[in-house]
Structures are given as C-alpha cells and as structure tokens.
C-alpha cells in the first residue's frame, strides 16, 4: 500500500491511497515532489483513526486512474497556532505545519532501535508572537542538515518552518518530521543543502552520516544479485523458509514477494573508488522499468542467473551525483561501513554546477586507469570469500577497494604483496595507496598492472597468472 498527502494549487491537502493490489500499476509513476494531473479516482469519507489531513474526504487510486505530469506551485503551508497544539491532551493523528524561532537545541543524540543505529536532535521553538514554546525532534537527515546549517551560517537567531510534522504527547508536546525531503528539488538537495565529501573522505567517516558526492560508475559488481525478494509491507529482504518466504522484521511468512532492485555499483572519483548500493526507487527512475518487469523479461529470454540484464549496463561510464547514507556496522571489521544511495542525479546542468561549486575538475585518472580498474575488478573473485559484509536488506555489500575489503593505506604492510607485471620498475619505490593511485606510465606496447594482495604467496601467484593470461 502507498499513502500520499496531495497538495493542490490553492494549498489544500487531501490524503490519497494506492491499495496493495494496485501498487504495481503506480509505484513507478508517482514520485514525491513531482506534480501530476490525476483523473478517475474514487472518493470516501475520511473516517480513519490516522488522519494525515483534516479534509472531510480521502481519495483512492483505481485501476482506471490516469496519472499525467503537470505543474503547480510546490509549496503550500497551513500553519497551526502553538496554543492549539499545546491544548491537545493526546496524540493527534493529523500532520501539521509549524513556524517558530529556535531558542535552544541539544547535541546530536545516538541510540539503537531494534539493533539499528538512529540519530536525532531536539530543538526548542518559540512562536513568533512570543510566550509559547514547543519541543521538536529532528530525525536522521533533518538532524544533520540542521546542525550543518548552524555551522555554515552563524547567526543570533534562526526561524524554522516544519511541514508535515506529527504531534506526539511525550513529557510535553514533541514533533517528529515525517516527510523525507518531499519538497526538495535536485538543485536544493545537491547544490544548496547537501554536505559534499569525496569518496576517500566517505571511507573515513566514523558515524552514520548523510552526504552528497560525485563519481563515475566504472562497473556493475555482477557477483552480487541485481535484485532481491522483498517483503510487500516493509521492503526488507525475505529469506526462503521451505516453501514460504520469511520476513524477520514483520515476523511473518508469505507465499509471494515483490521484486526490487539492489544494484551494486563500483563508483570512482579522482580520489578513490567504492561500492555503492542502489535500491529500487532510484534504480527504477533511471532505468525506466520496474525490477519485476526486467526480471520477467530477462528470465523469458533465458538470461544467465549469474549475470545481470544488459539494461543495467546503462549505468556504466556515466557520471552521477549521489546522495549517500554511510552506515557504520562494525568499526573492528575489515569493511566497517555500507554506502547506500538514497537519491541519484544524472542531469548534466546540475552536475556541471556541482563541479563548479566544489571546483572539481575532470581528472585523467578515470580514463587513463580504466584498464587497470577493469583487470583489477575481473580478478577480484580469487579472494571472493573475504569480499562482503551483510546489509540490512539481506544483500551482500562488496568491499570498497581491495579483494579483502581493505584499503592499502590501512593494511599492515606485512600482509600486502605488491606485484609488478611485465615491468619491475613500474612505479619505482614510490609508496602504494590504492591501484587507482599508483604512479607510473601505461605503455601501449605492454600491459603493466600493479595490485595489492592480502593473503599468502599462493594467492599472489594465482593473481599474477590471471593477469598474464588476460594480457595474452
């Protein structure tokens, strides 16, 4: 089921629902923040316990509902007075807009919920007229965005507008933001509000964080599945349990599942490379085909289950802006983080503006070392057993750089073997960080490859043999 709050050009709001049996018809046709003309919906009284709006009615999508692109103003606020909120004696199911002056804030607070790390900041708001105060909780992205704004724009006072906030009575009135950047355009997301980090800096992060970055997809890591069996309710990966599919979050067995994308991309920039996981919404938006349709078509054509459909190769050699979530799993593990993509931008004008803002130049590294990266990727299955860590949705996340998942810079020198193929002096005695940073000249008459291997001499000899065979 999909629940929506729809805003019209007069600023009015109404709740819309796509029932489960119709989700497959509309899940790739409607996106938050976009404007549509909707026709042929059914209308019912808004009599449910949970009311995102106070409209008398609510609407339901039908099989015959038509969805067409349109345009209206994206912003429409309906501010609720503080006194009305403070007079509530129990949790209110509606979503409200609030305007207030920040009079206090907490530090970033971290805790675990059901074993998963969460972050939030509590701020205190005073109404514009003065005299009334509310507490507000900003979760995850909103917390990081708020703290970043305070850091980048020092001021004596700040005014905050909350849209679609939920009232909750807990030691006084407290708010939680619900909408996930529903009203942010790509320009706002990447050029105005996002915090930029290069790939090498992303890999140095020590706490769960959200950043924006830029990079080129050099490969699809096809040793990992490009799609997965997802729970119809929560989208978590399902596990096969005899003849049923089990969701550990819902604690329920299902006879059917939903196919969703989970594509592992090898992304490089001028500093480093890493594995990014691209999930269903953004993958569908780029590929213009739902995962279940692509899977059905691929199977019908007799596609190899150990490979991916050729449509997914359309990501390769293309530059994107990424909004990524860096999740720390275990700081003691070889790969302590998982990098997942929450938003993707492939519009050339926005990418150009981003590069200009952060003075990012096109570096020859990506093109000059493409052969090196390709051979390195193809040879990495020699040490595949050490490749991955587990992701929340049950999909393995490959190591960001080396076959073991370690970067050369953080590995003990005693476990690194550096092999020079065909030219012993290649790179000289220079220190070695990563394959993509190896200094030297690629000669056209012979293939020269320098790689780092974590393991014994036998593994090193295997890798040397593979590289020589590829050269010949």
Coordinates of C-alpha atoms in Angstrom, one line a residue:
X1 CA 0.0 0.0 0.0
X2 CA 1.2 3.6 -0.8
X3 CA -0.1 6.5 1.3
X4 CA 0.2 10.0 -0.1
X5 CA -0.6 13.6 1.0
X6 CA -1.5 15.6 -2.1
X7 CA -1.3 19.4 -2.3
X8 CA -3.3 21.3 -4.9
X9 CA -2.6 24.8 -6.3
X10 CA -4.7 26.5 -3.7
X11 CA -2.7 24.9 -0.9
X12 CA -5.4 22.4 0.0
X13 CA -4.4 18.9 1.1
X14 CA -6.1 15.5 0.9
X15 CA -5.0 12.0 1.7
X16 CA -4.7 9.6 -1.2
X17 CA -4.2 5.8 -1.0
X18 CA -3.0 3.2 -3.5
X19 CA -4.2 -0.2 -2.3
X20 CA -1.8 -3.1 -2.4
X21 CA -3.5 -4.7 -5.4
X22 CA -2.8 -1.6 -7.5
X23 CA 0.7 -0.7 -6.2
X24 CA 2.4 -2.4 -9.2
X25 CA 0.5 0.0 -11.5
X26 CA 1.6 3.2 -9.9
X27 CA 4.7 2.7 -7.8
X28 CA 7.0 3.9 -10.7
X29 CA 4.6 6.5 -12.0
X30 CA 4.5 8.8 -8.9
X31 CA 7.4 10.3 -7.1
X32 CA 7.5 12.7 -4.1
X33 CA 7.9 16.3 -5.0
X34 CA 6.6 15.9 -8.6
X35 CA 3.3 17.4 -9.9
X36 CA 0.7 15.3 -11.6
X37 CA -2.8 15.6 -13.1
X38 CA -4.9 12.8 -11.6
X39 CA -8.1 11.5 -13.1
X40 CA -10.7 8.8 -12.3
X41 CA -10.1 8.4 -8.5
X42 CA -12.7 7.2 -6.0
X43 CA -13.7 9.3 -3.0
X44 CA -14.6 8.2 0.5
X45 CA -15.2 9.8 3.9
X46 CA -12.0 10.5 5.9
X47 CA -13.2 8.4 8.9
X48 CA -10.0 6.5 9.7
X49 CA -8.2 6.8 13.0
X50 CA -5.0 8.1 11.4
X51 CA -5.6 11.3 9.5
X52 CA -2.7 13.0 7.8
X53 CA -5.0 15.8 6.8
X54 CA -8.2 17.3 8.3
X55 CA -10.0 17.1 4.9
X56 CA -13.5 15.7 5.1
X57 CA -12.8 13.2 2.4
X58 CA -9.9 11.0 1.1
X59 CA -9.2 9.5 -2.3
X60 CA -8.3 6.1 -3.6
X61 CA -6.4 5.2 -6.8
X62 CA -8.3 2.7 -9.1
X63 CA -7.1 0.6 -12.0
X64 CA -8.6 3.2 -14.3
X65 CA -6.8 6.1 -12.6
X66 CA -4.8 8.3 -15.0
X67 CA -1.5 10.0 -13.9
X68 CA -0.1 12.7 -16.1
X69 CA 2.7 15.2 -15.5
X70 CA 1.6 18.8 -14.7
X71 CA 2.9 21.9 -12.8
X72 CA 1.7 23.9 -9.9
X73 CA 3.5 25.8 -7.0
X74 CA 5.3 23.2 -4.9
X75 CA 4.9 24.9 -1.6
X76 CA 1.8 25.5 0.4
X77 CA 1.7 25.9 4.2
X78 CA -1.1 25.8 6.7
X79 CA 0.4 26.9 10.0
X80 CA -1.2 25.7 13.2
X81 CA -1.0 28.1 16.2
X82 CA 1.1 27.0 19.1
X83 CA -1.8 27.4 21.5
X84 CA -3.9 24.9 19.6
X85 CA -1.1 22.3 19.7
X86 CA -0.5 22.9 23.5
X87 CA -4.1 22.4 24.2
X88 CA -4.1 18.9 22.8
X89 CA -4.2 16.3 25.6
X90 CA -3.4 13.2 23.5
X91 CA -1.6 12.2 20.3
X92 CA -3.1 13.8 17.3
X93 CA -3.1 11.7 14.1
X94 CA -3.0 14.7 11.7
X95 CA 0.1 16.3 10.2
X96 CA 0.6 20.0 10.8
X97 CA 2.8 22.9 9.7
X98 CA 4.6 24.9 12.3
X99 CA 6.6 28.2 12.2
X100 CA 8.9 29.2 15.1
X101 CA 12.1 30.8 16.4
X102 CA 14.8 28.4 17.7
X103 CA 15.5 29.1 21.3
X104 CA 17.6 26.0 22.2
X105 CA 18.9 22.8 20.9
X106 CA 20.5 19.5 22.1
X107 CA 23.6 17.8 20.8
X108 CA 23.3 15.0 18.3
X109 CA 21.8 12.1 20.2
X110 CA 22.6 8.5 19.1
X111 CA 20.8 5.3 20.1
X112 CA 19.9 1.9 18.8
X113 CA 16.4 0.8 17.9
X114 CA 15.9 -2.9 17.2
X115 CA 19.6 -3.1 16.8
X116 CA 19.8 -0.3 14.2
X117 CA 21.6 3.0 15.0
X118 CA 19.4 6.1 15.0
X119 CA 20.2 9.8 15.3
X120 CA 18.2 12.9 16.3
X121 CA 18.4 16.4 17.6
X122 CA 15.9 18.1 19.9
X123 CA 15.2 21.8 19.4
X124 CA 13.0 24.2 21.2
X125 CA 10.8 26.6 19.2
X126 CA 9.0 29.8 20.3
X127 CA 6.1 31.2 18.5
X128 CA 6.6 34.4 16.5
X129 CA 4.4 36.4 18.9
X130 CA 6.5 35.1 21.8
X131 CA 5.4 33.5 25.1
X132 CA 4.7 29.9 23.9
X133 CA 7.3 27.1 23.4
X134 CA 7.3 23.7 21.9
X135 CA 9.9 20.9 21.6
X136 CA 10.7 19.4 18.3
X137 CA 12.7 16.3 17.3
X138 CA 14.6 16.3 14.1
X139 CA 15.5 12.8 12.9
X140 CA 18.4 11.5 10.8
X141 CA 18.8 13.6 7.6
X142 CA 17.0 16.6 9.2
X143 CA 19.2 16.5 12.2
X144 CA 22.4 16.5 10.1
X145 CA 21.0 19.2 7.8
X146 CA 20.0 21.4 10.8
X147 CA 23.4 21.1 12.5
X148 CA 25.2 21.7 9.2
X149 CA 23.2 24.9 8.6
X150 CA 24.1 26.2 12.1
X151 CA 27.7 25.5 11.4
X152 CA 27.8 27.1 8.0
X153 CA 25.5 30.1 8.8
X154 CA 26.3 31.5 12.2
X155 CA 23.5 33.9 13.4
X156 CA 21.9 35.3 16.6
X157 CA 18.6 33.7 15.7
X158 CA 17.0 31.1 13.4
X159 CA 13.5 30.7 12.1
X160 CA 12.3 27.1 11.4
X161 CA 9.4 26.0 9.2
X162 CA 8.2 22.4 9.7
X163 CA 6.0 20.9 7.1
X164 CA 4.0 17.7 7.7
X165 CA 5.0 17.3 11.4
X166 CA 3.3 14.8 13.7
X167 CA 2.1 15.8 17.2
X168 CA 3.1 13.4 20.0
X169 CA 2.4 14.0 23.7
X170 CA 5.6 12.9 25.5
X171 CA 6.7 14.9 28.5
X172 CA 5.0 17.9 26.8
X173 CA 4.4 18.3 23.1
X174 CA 7.1 17.0 20.8
X175 CA 7.3 16.8 17.0
X176 CA 8.8 14.3 14.5
X177 CA 9.3 15.1 10.9
X178 CA 7.6 12.6 8.6
X179 CA 8.3 13.6 5.0
X180 CA 11.6 12.5 3.5
X181 CA 12.7 15.6 1.6
X182 CA 9.4 15.5 -0.3
X183 CA 9.7 19.2 -1.3
X184 CA 13.4 19.3 -2.1
X185 CA 14.3 19.8 -5.7
X186 CA 17.6 18.3 -7.1
X187 CA 19.2 21.7 -7.0
X188 CA 18.3 22.1 -3.3
X189 CA 19.4 18.6 -2.5
X190 CA 22.8 18.7 -4.2
X191 CA 23.7 22.4 -4.6
X192 CA 22.3 24.1 -1.6
X193 CA 21.8 21.7 1.4
X194 CA 24.0 18.6 0.8
X195 CA 27.3 18.2 2.5
X196 CA 29.9 17.2 0.0
X197 CA 32.6 14.6 0.6
X198 CA 34.8 12.8 -1.9
X199 CA 34.9 9.0 -1.9
X200 CA 38.2 8.8 0.0
X201 CA 36.6 11.0 2.7
X202 CA 33.4 8.9 2.8
X203 CA 35.5 5.9 3.7
X204 CA 37.0 7.8 6.7
X205 CA 33.6 8.5 8.3
X206 CA 33.2 7.0 11.8
X207 CA 29.5 7.6 12.4
X208 CA 26.3 7.2 10.5
X209 CA 26.0 10.2 8.2
X210 CA 24.4 11.5 5.0
X211 CA 26.5 13.3 2.3
X212 CA 26.5 14.1 -1.4
X213 CA 29.3 13.1 -3.7
X214 CA 30.1 12.8 -7.4
X215 CA 31.6 9.9 -9.3
X216 CA 31.6 7.8 -12.4
X217 CA 30.2 4.2 -12.4
X218 CA 33.0 2.1 -13.8
X219 CA 31.5 -1.4 -13.3
X220 CA 28.4 -3.3 -12.2
X221 CA 29.5 -5.8 -9.5
X222 CA 27.7 -8.7 -11.0
X223 CA 28.9 -11.3 -8.5
X224 CA 26.1 -9.9 -6.4
X225 CA 22.4 -10.1 -7.3
X226 CA 21.0 -7.1 -9.0
X227 CA 17.5 -7.7 -7.5
X228 CA 16.1 -9.3 -4.4
X229 CA 12.9 -10.8 -3.0
X230 CA 11.3 -8.0 -0.9
X231 CA 8.6 -8.0 1.7
X232 CA 5.4 -6.5 0.4
X233 CA 4.9 -4.4 3.6
X234 CA 8.4 -3.3 4.7
X235 CA 10.6 -3.9 1.6
X236 CA 13.1 -5.9 3.7
X237 CA 14.8 -8.8 2.0
X238 CA 12.9 -12.1 2.5
X239 CA 14.6 -15.5 3.3
X240 CA 13.4 -18.7 1.8
X241 CA 11.9 -20.9 4.5
X242 CA 10.9 -24.2 3.0
X243 CA 8.1 -23.3 0.5
X244 CA 7.5 -19.8 2.1
X245 CA 9.3 -16.5 2.3
X246 CA 10.0 -15.2 5.8
X247 CA 10.4 -11.5 6.8
X248 CA 12.3 -11.1 10.1
X249 CA 11.0 -7.6 10.6
X250 CA 7.3 -8.4 10.2
X251 CA 7.9 -11.8 11.7
X252 CA 5.6 -13.2 9.0
X253 CA 5.7 -15.9 6.3
X254 CA 4.5 -15.0 2.8
X255 CA 3.7 -17.1 -0.2
X256 CA 4.7 -14.3 -2.6
X257 CA 7.2 -11.5 -2.8
X258 CA 7.9 -8.2 -4.6
X259 CA 11.0 -8.0 -6.8
X260 CA 13.1 -4.9 -6.1
X261 CA 16.4 -3.6 -7.3
X262 CA 19.6 -3.8 -5.3
X263 CA 22.4 -3.0 -7.7
X264 CA 26.0 -2.7 -6.5
X265 CA 27.9 -0.1 -8.5
X266 CA 31.7 0.4 -8.5
X267 CA 32.0 4.2 -8.4
X268 CA 35.2 6.2 -8.8
X269 CA 36.2 9.8 -8.5
X270 CA 39.6 11.5 -8.5
X271 CA 40.4 10.3 -5.0
X272 CA 39.4 6.7 -4.7
X273 CA 36.7 4.1 -5.5
X274 CA 34.0 2.4 -3.5
X275 CA 31.0 0.1 -3.8
X276 CA 27.6 1.9 -3.7
X277 CA 24.3 0.1 -3.3
X278 CA 21.5 1.4 -5.5
X279 CA 18.0 0.4 -4.4
X280 CA 14.6 0.2 -6.1
X281 CA 13.2 3.7 -6.3
X282 CA 16.2 5.5 -7.8
X283 CA 17.1 2.5 -10.0
X284 CA 13.6 2.4 -11.5
X285 CA 13.7 6.1 -12.0
X286 CA 16.9 5.9 -14.1
X287 CA 16.2 2.6 -15.9
X288 CA 12.5 3.5 -16.6
X289 CA 11.4 -0.1 -16.0
X290 CA 10.3 -1.8 -12.7
X291 CA 12.5 -4.6 -11.4
X292 CA 9.8 -7.2 -11.7
X293 CA 9.3 -6.4 -15.4
X294 CA 13.0 -6.5 -16.1
X295 CA 13.4 -9.8 -14.2
X296 CA 10.4 -11.4 -16.0
X297 CA 11.8 -10.3 -19.4
X298 CA 15.3 -11.5 -18.5
X299 CA 14.1 -14.9 -17.5
X300 CA 11.9 -15.2 -20.6
X301 CA 15.0 -14.6 -22.8
X302 CA 16.9 -17.3 -20.9
X303 CA 19.2 -14.9 -19.1
X304 CA 22.1 -16.3 -17.0
X305 CA 21.2 -16.1 -13.3
X306 CA 24.8 -15.4 -12.5
X307 CA 24.8 -12.3 -14.7
X308 CA 22.7 -9.1 -15.0
X309 CA 20.4 -7.9 -17.8
X310 CA 22.2 -5.7 -20.3
X311 CA 19.8 -2.8 -19.4
X312 CA 21.7 -2.4 -16.1
X313 CA 24.9 -1.7 -18.1
X314 CA 23.5 1.7 -19.0
X315 CA 24.9 2.9 -15.6
X316 CA 28.4 2.2 -16.7
X317 CA 30.8 5.0 -17.6
X318 CA 28.1 7.6 -16.7
X319 CA 28.7 10.4 -14.2
X320 CA 26.2 10.9 -11.4
X321 CA 25.6 13.0 -8.3
X322 CA 24.8 10.7 -5.4
X323 CA 23.2 11.4 -2.1
X324 CA 24.5 8.6 0.1
X325 CA 24.0 7.2 3.5
X326 CA 27.1 5.9 5.2
X327 CA 26.1 3.3 7.8
X328 CA 28.8 2.1 10.2
X329 CA 28.3 -1.6 11.0
X330 CA 31.4 -2.6 13.0
X331 CA 34.5 -0.4 13.4
X332 CA 36.6 -3.5 14.0
X333 CA 35.7 -5.3 10.8
X334 CA 37.6 -5.1 7.5
X335 CA 34.9 -3.0 5.9
X336 CA 33.2 -1.1 8.7
X337 CA 30.7 0.7 6.5
X338 CA 27.9 0.3 3.9
X339 CA 27.3 3.1 1.4
X340 CA 23.8 3.2 0.0
X341 CA 22.3 5.6 -2.5
X342 CA 19.2 7.5 -1.4
X343 CA 19.0 9.9 -4.3
X344 CA 20.5 10.0 -7.8
X345 CA 21.0 12.9 -10.1
X346 CA 22.0 12.5 -13.8
X347 CA 21.1 15.9 -15.1
X348 CA 24.1 17.4 -16.9
X349 CA 23.4 21.0 -15.9
X350 CA 23.2 20.2 -12.2
X351 CA 26.3 18.1 -12.4
X352 CA 28.2 20.9 -14.1
X353 CA 27.0 23.4 -11.4
X354 CA 28.1 21.0 -8.6
X355 CA 31.6 20.6 -10.2
X356 CA 31.9 24.3 -10.5
X357 CA 30.8 24.9 -6.9
X358 CA 33.3 22.5 -5.4
X359 CA 36.0 23.1 -8.1
X360 CA 36.0 19.5 -9.2
X361 CA 37.9 19.1 -12.4
X362 CA 37.7 16.1 -14.9
X363 CA 40.7 14.0 -13.9
X364 CA 42.6 11.9 -16.4
X365 CA 42.9 9.2 -13.7
X366 CA 39.5 7.7 -14.5
X367 CA 40.2 7.3 -18.2
X368 CA 43.9 6.5 -18.0
X369 CA 43.5 3.8 -15.4
X370 CA 40.3 2.3 -16.8
X371 CA 42.2 -0.8 -18.0
X372 CA 43.8 -1.2 -14.6
X373 CA 40.5 -0.9 -12.8
X374 CA 38.9 -3.4 -15.2
X375 CA 41.5 -6.0 -14.7
X376 CA 41.5 -5.5 -11.0
X377 CA 37.8 -5.9 -10.8
X378 CA 37.7 -9.0 -13.0
X379 CA 40.5 -10.7 -10.9
X380 CA 38.9 -10.0 -7.6
X381 CA 36.9 -13.2 -7.4
X382 CA 40.1 -15.0 -6.4
X383 CA 39.6 -13.9 -2.9
X384 CA 35.8 -13.6 -3.0
X385 CA 35.3 -15.3 0.4
X386 CA 36.6 -12.2 2.1
X387 CA 34.6 -9.8 0.0
X388 CA 31.5 -8.9 1.8
X389 CA 29.6 -7.7 4.8
X390 CA 25.9 -8.1 5.4
X391 CA 23.5 -5.3 4.5
X392 CA 20.1 -4.6 6.3
X393 CA 18.1 -6.0 3.4
X394 CA 19.9 -9.2 3.2
X395 CA 22.0 -8.2 0.1
X396 CA 25.8 -8.5 0.5
X397 CA 27.8 -5.4 0.1
X398 CA 31.2 -5.9 -1.7
X399 CA 34.4 -4.5 -0.4
X400 CA 35.1 -0.9 -1.4
X401 CA 38.5 -1.4 -2.9
X402 CA 40.7 -4.4 -2.5
X403 CA 39.7 -8.0 -2.8
X404 CA 39.7 -8.3 1.0
X405 CA 37.8 -5.1 1.5
X406 CA 40.8 -3.2 3.0
X407 CA 42.4 -0.2 1.5
X408 CA 46.1 -0.5 1.2
X409 CA 46.6 2.6 3.4
X410 CA 45.1 0.9 6.4
X411 CA 46.5 -2.6 6.0
X412 CA 49.6 -3.8 7.8
X413 CA 52.5 -3.8 5.3
X414 CA 53.3 -7.4 6.3
X415 CA 50.1 -8.7 4.7
X416 CA 50.4 -6.7 1.4
X417 CA 52.2 -8.2 -1.6
X418 CA 52.8 -5.8 -4.4
X419 CA 53.1 -7.4 -7.9
X420 CA 54.5 -5.7 -10.9
X421 CA 53.6 -7.5 -14.1
X422 CA 56.0 -7.1 -17.1
X423 CA 57.9 -4.2 -15.7
X424 CA 59.8 -4.5 -12.4
X425 CA 60.5 -0.8 -12.1
X426 CA 56.9 0.2 -12.7
X427 CA 56.1 2.9 -10.1
X428 CA 59.6 2.7 -8.8
X429 CA 59.9 2.6 -5.0
X430 CA 57.0 5.0 -4.5
X431 CA 54.6 4.3 -1.7
X432 CA 51.4 2.5 -2.7
X433 CA 48.0 3.6 -1.6
X434 CA 45.4 2.1 -4.0
X435 CA 45.5 0.6 -7.5
X436 CA 43.9 3.8 -8.9
X437 CA 46.6 6.0 -7.2
X438 CA 49.6 4.0 -8.4
X439 CA 52.0 6.4 -10.2
X440 CA 53.5 5.4 -13.5
X441 CA 53.1 5.4 -17.2
X442 CA 50.8 2.9 -19.0
X443 CA 52.8 1.8 -22.0
X444 CA 50.8 0.9 -25.1
X445 CA 53.1 -2.0 -26.2
X446 CA 52.6 -3.9 -23.0
X447 CA 50.2 -4.2 -20.1
X448 CA 51.5 -3.0 -16.8
X449 CA 49.5 -3.7 -13.7
X450 CA 50.3 -3.2 -10.1
X451 CA 48.0 -4.7 -7.5
X452 CA 47.9 -5.3 -3.8
X453 CA 47.1 -8.8 -2.5
X454 CA 46.1 -9.6 1.1
X455 CA 47.0 -13.3 1.7
X456 CA 49.6 -15.9 1.1
X457 CA 52.1 -16.3 -1.7
X458 CA 49.8 -18.9 -3.4
X459 CA 47.0 -16.3 -3.8
X460 CA 49.6 -13.8 -5.2
X461 CA 50.8 -16.3 -7.8
X462 CA 47.2 -17.1 -8.8
X463 CA 46.5 -13.4 -9.4
X464 CA 49.8 -12.9 -11.3
X465 CA 48.8 -15.8 -13.6
X466 CA 45.3 -14.4 -14.2
X467 CA 46.6 -11.0 -15.1
X468 CA 49.2 -12.5 -17.5
X469 CA 46.6 -14.6 -19.2
X470 CA 44.4 -11.6 -19.7
X471 CA 47.3 -9.7 -21.2
X472 CA 48.0 -12.5 -23.7

